[in-house]
mmCIF file of N, CA and C in Angstrom:
data_model
loop_
_atom_site.group_PDB
_atom_site.id
_atom_site.type_symbol
_atom_site.label_atom_id
_atom_site.label_comp_id
_atom_site.label_asym_id
_atom_site.label_seq_id
_atom_site.Cartn_x
_atom_site.Cartn_y
_atom_site.Cartn_z
ATOM 1 N N MET A 1 13.517 -39.857 39.622
ATOM 2 C CA MET A 1 13.981 -39.126 40.780
ATOM 3 C C MET A 1 14.253 -37.669 40.374
ATOM 4 N N THR A 2 13.884 -36.743 41.245
ATOM 5 C CA THR A 2 14.110 -35.334 40.949
ATOM 6 C C THR A 2 15.240 -34.780 41.810
ATOM 7 N N ARG A 3 15.885 -33.752 41.276
ATOM 8 C CA ARG A 3 16.935 -33.026 42.002
ATOM 9 C C ARG A 3 16.632 -31.546 41.927
ATOM 10 N N THR A 4 17.054 -30.820 42.948
ATOM 11 C CA THR A 4 16.931 -29.371 42.925
ATOM 12 C C THR A 4 18.213 -28.792 42.360
ATOM 13 N N VAL A 5 18.065 -27.990 41.308
ATOM 14 C CA VAL A 5 19.203 -27.322 40.683
ATOM 15 C C VAL A 5 19.000 -25.832 40.925
ATOM 16 N N ALA A 6 19.960 -25.207 41.582
ATOM 17 C CA ALA A 6 19.835 -23.804 41.949
ATOM 18 C C ALA A 6 20.909 -22.975 41.260
ATOM 19 N N GLY A 7 20.559 -21.729 40.976
ATOM 20 C CA GLY A 7 21.495 -20.784 40.388
ATOM 21 C C GLY A 7 21.216 -19.389 40.915
ATOM 22 N N LEU A 8 22.271 -18.617 41.096
ATOM 23 C CA LEU A 8 22.158 -17.262 41.631
ATOM 24 C C LEU A 8 22.433 -16.265 40.517
ATOM 25 N N PHE A 9 21.512 -15.324 40.338
ATOM 26 C CA PHE A 9 21.605 -14.351 39.248
ATOM 27 C C PHE A 9 21.628 -12.937 39.808
ATOM 28 N N ASP A 10 22.122 -12.003 38.981
ATOM 29 C CA ASP A 10 22.302 -10.622 39.431
ATOM 30 C C ASP A 10 21.088 -9.731 39.243
ATOM 31 N N SER A 11 20.124 -10.146 38.421
ATOM 32 C CA SER A 11 18.967 -9.274 38.190
ATOM 33 C C SER A 11 17.685 -10.089 38.107
ATOM 34 N N HIS A 12 16.596 -9.420 38.448
ATOM 35 C CA HIS A 12 15.287 -10.067 38.350
ATOM 36 C C HIS A 12 14.950 -10.372 36.898
ATOM 37 N N ARG A 13 15.339 -9.496 35.997
ATOM 38 C CA ARG A 13 15.058 -9.711 34.577
ATOM 39 C C ARG A 13 15.714 -10.995 34.086
ATOM 40 N N THR A 14 16.973 -11.192 34.450
ATOM 41 C CA THR A 14 17.672 -12.411 34.039
ATOM 42 C C THR A 14 17.022 -13.635 34.665
ATOM 43 N N ALA A 15 16.686 -13.556 35.942
ATOM 44 C CA ALA A 15 16.023 -14.685 36.610
ATOM 45 C C ALA A 15 14.714 -15.028 35.912
ATOM 46 N N ASP A 16 13.941 -14.002 35.538
ATOM 47 C CA ASP A 16 12.681 -14.247 34.833
ATOM 48 C C ASP A 16 12.922 -14.919 33.481
ATOM 49 N N LEU A 17 13.970 -14.493 32.772
ATOM 50 C CA LEU A 17 14.303 -15.117 31.486
ATOM 51 C C LEU A 17 14.684 -16.584 31.665
ATOM 52 N N VAL A 18 15.435 -16.869 32.717
ATOM 53 C CA VAL A 18 15.824 -18.259 32.998
ATOM 54 C C VAL A 18 14.584 -19.104 33.261
ATOM 55 N N VAL A 19 13.679 -18.585 34.065
ATOM 56 C CA VAL A 19 12.449 -19.326 34.377
ATOM 57 C C VAL A 19 11.683 -19.620 33.095
ATOM 58 N N GLU A 20 11.506 -18.614 32.262
ATOM 59 C CA GLU A 20 10.774 -18.815 31.016
ATOM 60 C C GLU A 20 11.473 -19.829 30.115
ATOM 61 N N HIS A 21 12.796 -19.787 30.084
ATOM 62 C CA HIS A 21 13.561 -20.752 29.287
ATOM 63 C C HIS A 21 13.310 -22.172 29.796
ATOM 64 N N LEU A 22 13.385 -22.348 31.115
ATOM 65 C CA LEU A 22 13.167 -23.679 31.689
ATOM 66 C C LEU A 22 11.762 -24.187 31.383
ATOM 67 N N VAL A 23 10.789 -23.315 31.506
ATOM 68 C CA VAL A 23 9.395 -23.715 31.306
ATOM 69 C C VAL A 23 9.091 -23.958 29.824
ATOM 70 N N GLN A 24 9.472 -23.003 28.980
ATOM 71 C CA GLN A 24 9.089 -23.098 27.576
ATOM 72 C C GLN A 24 9.995 -24.005 26.748
ATOM 73 N N GLU A 25 11.286 -23.954 26.983
ATOM 74 C CA GLU A 25 12.222 -24.738 26.172
ATOM 75 C C GLU A 25 12.433 -26.156 26.703
ATOM 76 N N TYR A 26 12.436 -26.304 28.031
ATOM 77 C CA TYR A 26 12.736 -27.607 28.619
ATOM 78 C C TYR A 26 11.517 -28.302 29.210
ATOM 79 N N GLY A 27 10.382 -27.635 29.211
ATOM 80 C CA GLY A 27 9.168 -28.266 29.695
ATOM 81 C C GLY A 27 9.123 -28.501 31.192
ATOM 82 N N VAL A 28 9.900 -27.727 31.956
ATOM 83 C CA VAL A 28 9.852 -27.860 33.416
ATOM 84 C C VAL A 28 8.545 -27.217 33.881
ATOM 85 N N PRO A 29 7.713 -27.946 34.610
ATOM 86 C CA PRO A 29 6.460 -27.343 35.081
ATOM 87 C C PRO A 29 6.740 -26.108 35.944
ATOM 88 N N ARG A 30 6.004 -25.040 35.714
ATOM 89 C CA ARG A 30 6.241 -23.775 36.420
ATOM 90 C C ARG A 30 6.176 -23.946 37.933
ATOM 91 N N GLU A 31 5.313 -24.823 38.402
ATOM 92 C CA GLU A 31 5.191 -25.011 39.849
ATOM 93 C C GLU A 31 6.418 -25.686 40.461
ATOM 94 N N ARG A 32 7.343 -26.172 39.626
ATOM 95 C CA ARG A 32 8.573 -26.794 40.124
ATOM 96 C C ARG A 32 9.755 -25.828 40.092
ATOM 97 N N VAL A 33 9.479 -24.558 39.803
ATOM 98 C CA VAL A 33 10.534 -23.545 39.748
ATOM 99 C C VAL A 33 10.232 -22.477 40.793
ATOM 100 N N ARG A 34 11.216 -22.166 41.629
ATOM 101 C CA ARG A 34 11.084 -21.133 42.659
ATOM 102 C C ARG A 34 12.065 -20.012 42.374
ATOM 103 N N VAL A 35 11.622 -18.790 42.627
ATOM 104 C CA VAL A 35 12.479 -17.619 42.517
ATOM 105 C C VAL A 35 12.469 -16.938 43.876
ATOM 106 N N LEU A 36 13.647 -16.805 44.465
ATOM 107 C CA LEU A 36 13.768 -16.184 45.782
ATOM 108 C C LEU A 36 14.741 -15.026 45.736
ATOM 109 N N ALA A 37 14.412 -13.969 46.464
ATOM 110 C CA ALA A 37 15.289 -12.811 46.610
ATOM 111 C C ALA A 37 14.946 -12.174 47.942
ATOM 112 N N LEU A 38 15.821 -11.306 48.411
ATOM 113 C CA LEU A 38 15.507 -10.580 49.630
ATOM 114 C C LEU A 38 14.819 -9.279 49.279
ATOM 115 N N ASP A 39 13.820 -8.947 50.045
ATOM 116 C CA ASP A 39 13.185 -7.642 49.936
ATOM 117 C C ASP A 39 14.154 -6.660 50.582
ATOM 118 N N MET A 40 14.809 -5.862 49.758
ATOM 119 C CA MET A 40 15.878 -4.993 50.258
ATOM 120 C C MET A 40 15.369 -3.982 51.278
ATOM 121 N N ALA A 41 14.104 -3.642 51.240
ATOM 122 C CA ALA A 41 13.567 -2.682 52.197
ATOM 123 C C ALA A 41 13.412 -3.311 53.581
ATOM 124 N N GLY A 42 12.963 -4.562 53.596
ATOM 125 C CA GLY A 42 12.682 -5.182 54.887
ATOM 126 C C GLY A 42 13.596 -6.326 55.254
ATOM 127 N N GLY A 43 14.398 -6.814 54.311
ATOM 128 C CA GLY A 43 15.304 -7.907 54.597
ATOM 129 C C GLY A 43 14.665 -9.282 54.583
ATOM 130 N N ALA A 44 13.361 -9.364 54.359
ATOM 131 C CA ALA A 44 12.683 -10.657 54.314
ATOM 132 C C ALA A 44 12.810 -11.249 52.914
ATOM 133 N N GLU A 45 12.605 -12.565 52.817
ATOM 134 C CA GLU A 45 12.635 -13.207 51.509
ATOM 135 C C GLU A 45 11.428 -12.775 50.695
ATOM 136 N N ALA A 46 11.667 -12.470 49.437
ATOM 137 C CA ALA A 46 10.583 -12.150 48.503
ATOM 138 C C ALA A 46 10.553 -13.254 47.461
ATOM 139 N N ARG A 47 9.387 -13.547 46.937
ATOM 140 C CA ARG A 47 9.247 -14.590 45.941
ATOM 141 C C ARG A 47 8.627 -14.023 44.685
ATOM 142 N N SER A 48 8.825 -14.737 43.613
ATOM 143 C CA SER A 48 8.195 -14.352 42.355
ATOM 144 C C SER A 48 6.689 -14.449 42.521
ATOM 145 N N PRO A 49 5.938 -13.478 42.009
ATOM 146 C CA PRO A 49 4.477 -13.548 42.136
ATOM 147 C C PRO A 49 3.883 -14.769 41.445
ATOM 148 N N GLN A 50 4.608 -15.382 40.511
ATOM 149 C CA GLN A 50 4.094 -16.562 39.834
ATOM 150 C C GLN A 50 4.207 -17.818 40.698
ATOM 151 N N ASP A 51 5.026 -17.755 41.751
ATOM 152 C CA ASP A 51 5.198 -18.947 42.573
ATOM 153 C C ASP A 51 3.870 -19.320 43.230
ATOM 154 N N SER A 52 3.473 -20.561 43.035
ATOM 155 C CA SER A 52 2.203 -21.002 43.593
ATOM 156 C C SER A 52 2.308 -21.217 45.098
ATOM 157 N N ASP A 53 3.495 -21.529 45.594
ATOM 158 C CA ASP A 53 3.684 -21.756 47.019
ATOM 159 C C ASP A 53 4.445 -20.580 47.612
ATOM 160 N N GLN A 54 3.730 -19.517 47.926
ATOM 161 C CA GLN A 54 4.359 -18.312 48.444
ATOM 162 C C GLN A 54 4.989 -18.540 49.819
ATOM 163 N N GLY A 55 4.670 -19.648 50.469
ATOM 164 C CA GLY A 55 5.243 -19.931 51.775
ATOM 165 C C GLY A 55 6.584 -20.638 51.703
ATOM 166 N N ALA A 56 7.021 -21.052 50.523
ATOM 167 C CA ALA A 56 8.289 -21.756 50.394
ATOM 168 C C ALA A 56 9.441 -20.809 50.690
ATOM 169 N N SER A 57 10.508 -21.358 51.261
ATOM 170 C CA SER A 57 11.667 -20.534 51.585
ATOM 171 C C SER A 57 12.930 -21.280 51.185
ATOM 172 N N LEU A 58 14.048 -20.614 51.376
ATOM 173 C CA LEU A 58 15.340 -21.217 51.060
ATOM 174 C C LEU A 58 15.525 -22.530 51.824
ATOM 175 N N HIS A 59 15.060 -22.580 53.056
ATOM 176 C CA HIS A 59 15.166 -23.807 53.860
ATOM 177 C C HIS A 59 14.422 -24.971 53.208
ATOM 178 N N ASP A 60 13.323 -24.673 52.538
ATOM 179 C CA ASP A 60 12.468 -25.721 51.963
ATOM 180 C C ASP A 60 13.047 -26.365 50.714
ATOM 181 N N LEU A 61 14.121 -25.813 50.177
ATOM 182 C CA LEU A 61 14.671 -26.344 48.927
ATOM 183 C C LEU A 61 15.487 -27.614 49.127
ATOM 184 N N GLY A 62 15.857 -27.909 50.364
ATOM 185 C CA GLY A 62 16.596 -29.132 50.635
ATOM 186 C C GLY A 62 18.023 -29.123 50.118
ATOM 187 N N LEU A 63 18.644 -27.953 50.096
ATOM 188 C CA LEU A 63 20.025 -27.846 49.614
ATOM 189 C C LEU A 63 21.004 -28.334 50.668
ATOM 190 N N PRO A 64 22.162 -28.845 50.241
ATOM 191 C CA PRO A 64 23.198 -29.201 51.215
ATOM 192 C C PRO A 64 23.562 -27.970 52.053
ATOM 193 N N GLU A 65 23.939 -28.176 53.306
ATOM 194 C CA GLU A 65 24.181 -27.080 54.246
ATOM 195 C C GLU A 65 25.172 -26.047 53.724
ATOM 196 N N ASP A 66 26.279 -26.490 53.130
ATOM 197 C CA ASP A 66 27.279 -25.557 52.628
ATOM 198 C C ASP A 66 26.705 -24.691 51.502
ATOM 199 N N ASP A 67 25.949 -25.314 50.600
ATOM 200 C CA ASP A 67 25.304 -24.561 49.518
ATOM 201 C C ASP A 67 24.242 -23.623 50.078
ATOM 202 N N PHE A 68 23.484 -24.114 51.062
ATOM 203 C CA PHE A 68 22.458 -23.286 51.679
ATOM 204 C C PHE A 68 23.072 -21.991 52.217
ATOM 205 N N ARG A 69 24.165 -22.106 52.953
ATOM 206 C CA ARG A 69 24.817 -20.911 53.518
ATOM 207 C C ARG A 69 25.310 -19.981 52.413
ATOM 208 N N ALA A 70 25.877 -20.552 51.348
ATOM 209 C CA ALA A 70 26.393 -19.720 50.253
ATOM 210 C C ALA A 70 25.249 -19.008 49.533
ATOM 211 N N TYR A 71 24.147 -19.702 49.270
ATOM 212 C CA TYR A 71 23.018 -19.058 48.607
ATOM 213 C C TYR A 71 22.384 -18.005 49.521
ATOM 214 N N ALA A 72 22.303 -18.281 50.812
ATOM 215 C CA ALA A 72 21.769 -17.290 51.749
ATOM 216 C C ALA A 72 22.624 -16.025 51.718
ATOM 217 N N GLU A 73 23.935 -16.187 51.679
ATOM 218 C CA GLU A 73 24.835 -15.028 51.594
ATOM 219 C C GLU A 73 24.638 -14.309 50.259
ATOM 220 N N GLY A 74 24.497 -15.058 49.187
ATOM 221 C CA GLY A 74 24.245 -14.452 47.878
ATOM 222 C C GLY A 74 22.957 -13.645 47.864
ATOM 223 N N LEU A 75 21.914 -14.158 48.516
ATOM 224 C CA LEU A 75 20.658 -13.422 48.618
ATOM 225 C C LEU A 75 20.848 -12.141 49.429
ATOM 226 N N ARG A 76 21.591 -12.241 50.530
ATOM 227 C CA ARG A 76 21.865 -11.052 51.353
ATOM 228 C C ARG A 76 22.605 -9.983 50.558
ATOM 229 N N ARG A 77 23.392 -10.404 49.585
ATOM 230 C CA ARG A 77 24.173 -9.473 48.777
ATOM 231 C C ARG A 77 23.429 -9.014 47.521
ATOM 232 N N GLY A 78 22.138 -9.324 47.452
ATOM 233 C CA GLY A 78 21.314 -8.815 46.365
ATOM 234 C C GLY A 78 21.064 -9.771 45.216
ATOM 235 N N GLY A 79 21.521 -11.008 45.318
ATOM 236 C CA GLY A 79 21.298 -11.976 44.259
ATOM 237 C C GLY A 79 19.868 -12.491 44.230
ATOM 238 N N ILE A 80 19.501 -13.081 43.107
ATOM 239 C CA ILE A 80 18.187 -13.686 42.928
ATOM 240 C C ILE A 80 18.409 -15.170 42.646
ATOM 241 N N LEU A 81 17.787 -16.005 43.434
ATOM 242 C CA LEU A 81 17.961 -17.447 43.319
ATOM 243 C C LEU A 81 16.842 -18.052 42.495
ATOM 244 N N VAL A 82 17.223 -18.853 41.501
ATOM 245 C CA VAL A 82 16.267 -19.653 40.740
ATOM 246 C C VAL A 82 16.576 -21.104 41.079
ATOM 247 N N ALA A 83 15.586 -21.811 41.598
ATOM 248 C CA ALA A 83 15.757 -23.219 41.953
ATOM 249 C C ALA A 83 14.673 -24.029 41.261
ATOM 250 N N ALA A 84 15.091 -25.053 40.535
ATOM 251 C CA ALA A 84 14.149 -25.884 39.786
ATOM 252 C C ALA A 84 14.280 -27.336 40.213
ATOM 253 N N GLN A 85 13.156 -27.982 40.413
ATOM 254 C CA GLN A 85 13.140 -29.414 40.672
ATOM 255 C C GLN A 85 12.966 -30.095 39.326
ATOM 256 N N VAL A 86 14.004 -30.826 38.919
ATOM 257 C CA VAL A 86 13.995 -31.441 37.594
ATOM 258 C C VAL A 86 14.346 -32.915 37.689
ATOM 259 N N GLU A 87 13.922 -33.637 36.673
ATOM 260 C CA GLU A 87 14.269 -35.050 36.584
ATOM 261 C C GLU A 87 15.777 -35.190 36.392
ATOM 262 N N GLU A 88 16.329 -36.246 36.895
ATOM 263 C CA GLU A 88 17.774 -36.495 36.851
ATOM 264 C C GLU A 88 18.354 -36.290 35.450
ATOM 265 N N GLY A 89 17.647 -36.736 34.432
ATOM 266 C CA GLY A 89 18.140 -36.638 33.066
ATOM 267 C C GLY A 89 18.197 -35.221 32.506
ATOM 268 N N ARG A 90 17.574 -34.272 33.175
ATOM 269 C CA ARG A 90 17.556 -32.885 32.702
ATOM 270 C C ARG A 90 18.512 -31.972 33.465
ATOM 271 N N VAL A 91 19.167 -32.480 34.475
ATOM 272 C CA VAL A 91 20.026 -31.657 35.320
ATOM 273 C C VAL A 91 21.100 -30.940 34.501
ATOM 274 N N GLY A 92 21.783 -31.648 33.628
ATOM 275 C CA GLY A 92 22.847 -31.054 32.818
ATOM 276 C C GLY A 92 22.345 -29.930 31.940
ATOM 277 N N ARG A 93 21.186 -30.117 31.337
ATOM 278 C CA ARG A 93 20.610 -29.075 30.476
ATOM 279 C C ARG A 93 20.255 -27.830 31.281
ATOM 280 N N VAL A 94 19.720 -28.028 32.487
ATOM 281 C CA VAL A 94 19.355 -26.892 33.334
ATOM 282 C C VAL A 94 20.610 -26.137 33.764
ATOM 283 N N ILE A 95 21.655 -26.864 34.141
ATOM 284 C CA ILE A 95 22.921 -26.223 34.515
ATOM 285 C C ILE A 95 23.474 -25.434 33.338
ATOM 286 N N ASP A 96 23.406 -26.004 32.144
ATOM 287 C CA ASP A 96 23.869 -25.291 30.948
ATOM 288 C C ASP A 96 23.072 -24.000 30.732
ATOM 289 N N ALA A 97 21.757 -24.067 30.943
ATOM 290 C CA ALA A 97 20.923 -22.864 30.784
ATOM 291 C C ALA A 97 21.308 -21.814 31.811
ATOM 292 N N TYR A 98 21.553 -22.225 33.048
ATOM 293 C CA TYR A 98 21.969 -21.278 34.085
ATOM 294 C C TYR A 98 23.273 -20.595 33.668
ATOM 295 N N ARG A 99 24.204 -21.368 33.177
ATOM 296 C CA ARG A 99 25.486 -20.789 32.730
ATOM 297 C C ARG A 99 25.278 -19.825 31.567
ATOM 298 N N GLU A 100 24.437 -20.229 30.616
ATOM 299 C CA GLU A 100 24.155 -19.395 29.439
ATOM 300 C C GLU A 100 23.621 -18.024 29.857
ATOM 301 N N TYR A 101 22.824 -17.990 30.908
ATOM 302 C CA TYR A 101 22.235 -16.741 31.383
ATOM 303 C C TYR A 101 23.098 -16.053 32.451
ATOM 304 N N GLY A 102 24.303 -16.548 32.667
ATOM 305 C CA GLY A 102 25.249 -15.849 33.544
ATOM 306 C C GLY A 102 25.092 -16.104 35.023
ATOM 307 N N ALA A 103 24.697 -17.320 35.395
ATOM 308 C CA ALA A 103 24.618 -17.630 36.823
ATOM 309 C C ALA A 103 25.978 -17.389 37.466
ATOM 310 N N ASN A 104 25.943 -16.909 38.691
ATOM 311 C CA ASN A 104 27.171 -16.653 39.427
ATOM 312 C C ASN A 104 27.903 -17.957 39.718
ATOM 313 N N ASP A 105 29.225 -17.886 39.720
ATOM 314 C CA ASP A 105 30.060 -19.026 40.085
ATOM 315 C C ASP A 105 30.090 -19.091 41.604
ATOM 316 N N LEU A 106 29.306 -19.991 42.170
ATOM 317 C CA LEU A 106 29.147 -20.070 43.613
ATOM 318 C C LEU A 106 30.461 -20.380 44.321
ATOM 319 N N LEU A 107 31.276 -21.252 43.742
ATOM 320 C CA LEU A 107 32.559 -21.581 44.380
ATOM 321 C C LEU A 107 33.463 -20.359 44.464
ATOM 322 N N ALA A 108 33.520 -19.585 43.393
ATOM 323 C CA ALA A 108 34.348 -18.379 43.406
ATOM 324 C C ALA A 108 33.823 -17.373 44.419
ATOM 325 N N HIS A 109 32.514 -17.218 44.478
ATOM 326 C CA HIS A 109 31.930 -16.276 45.433
ATOM 327 C C HIS A 109 32.166 -16.729 46.868
ATOM 328 N N LYS A 110 32.048 -18.023 47.134
ATOM 329 C CA LYS A 110 32.277 -18.506 48.499
ATOM 330 C C LYS A 110 33.688 -18.157 48.948
ATOM 331 N N ALA A 111 34.670 -18.368 48.081
ATOM 332 C CA ALA A 111 36.058 -18.039 48.423
ATOM 333 C C ALA A 111 36.217 -16.534 48.636
ATOM 334 N N GLU A 112 35.601 -15.740 47.764
ATOM 335 C CA GLU A 112 35.670 -14.275 47.879
ATOM 336 C C GLU A 112 35.041 -13.805 49.185
ATOM 337 N N TRP A 113 33.872 -14.332 49.521
ATOM 338 C CA TRP A 113 33.177 -13.912 50.733
ATOM 339 C C TRP A 113 33.947 -14.327 51.976
ATOM 340 N N ARG A 114 34.570 -15.509 51.943
ATOM 341 C CA ARG A 114 35.382 -15.943 53.099
ATOM 342 C C ARG A 114 36.558 -15.009 53.301
ATOM 343 N N SER A 115 37.212 -14.607 52.202
ATOM 344 C CA SER A 115 38.354 -13.720 52.335
ATOM 345 C C SER A 115 37.918 -12.336 52.833
ATOM 346 N N GLU A 116 36.740 -11.877 52.422
ATOM 347 C CA GLU A 116 36.210 -10.605 52.934
ATOM 348 C C GLU A 116 35.920 -10.707 54.431
ATOM 349 N N ASP A 117 35.349 -11.840 54.852
ATOM 350 C CA ASP A 117 35.025 -12.029 56.264
ATOM 351 C C ASP A 117 36.286 -12.064 57.111
ATOM 352 N N SER A 118 37.325 -12.722 56.623
ATOM 353 C CA SER A 118 38.550 -12.825 57.412
ATOM 354 C C SER A 118 39.326 -11.495 57.414
ATOM 355 N N ALA A 119 39.142 -10.673 56.371
ATOM 356 C CA ALA A 119 39.827 -9.385 56.310
ATOM 357 C C ALA A 119 39.103 -8.329 57.138
ATOM 358 N N GLY A 120 37.789 -8.516 57.319
ATOM 359 C CA GLY A 120 36.947 -7.522 57.988
ATOM 360 C C GLY A 120 36.930 -7.724 59.426
#
């Protein structure tokens, strides 16, 4: 069984390093890794040129609704999402790699964004 493991990063360079780590070190097939970001000029979703399915979007990742909203907000704020479909036994290793490369703490950001929304 596979699971989607997602992480939000602050730069394209870091996201690219994470992808390469997953592919080269953990053997995750490249076609099972998606990189999503917003095109800051137009506001539309942009994808990594290596993605074989350029039509995939945040909706297609099958994330729980609460996570979906948080990642969408992270993308709006300039984050880059790396989402990998991995076998159940590799989930922990992928999460560790995301942490090693400085993935954003989604829970902390959700609380921060809620407080900004209520203050604004």
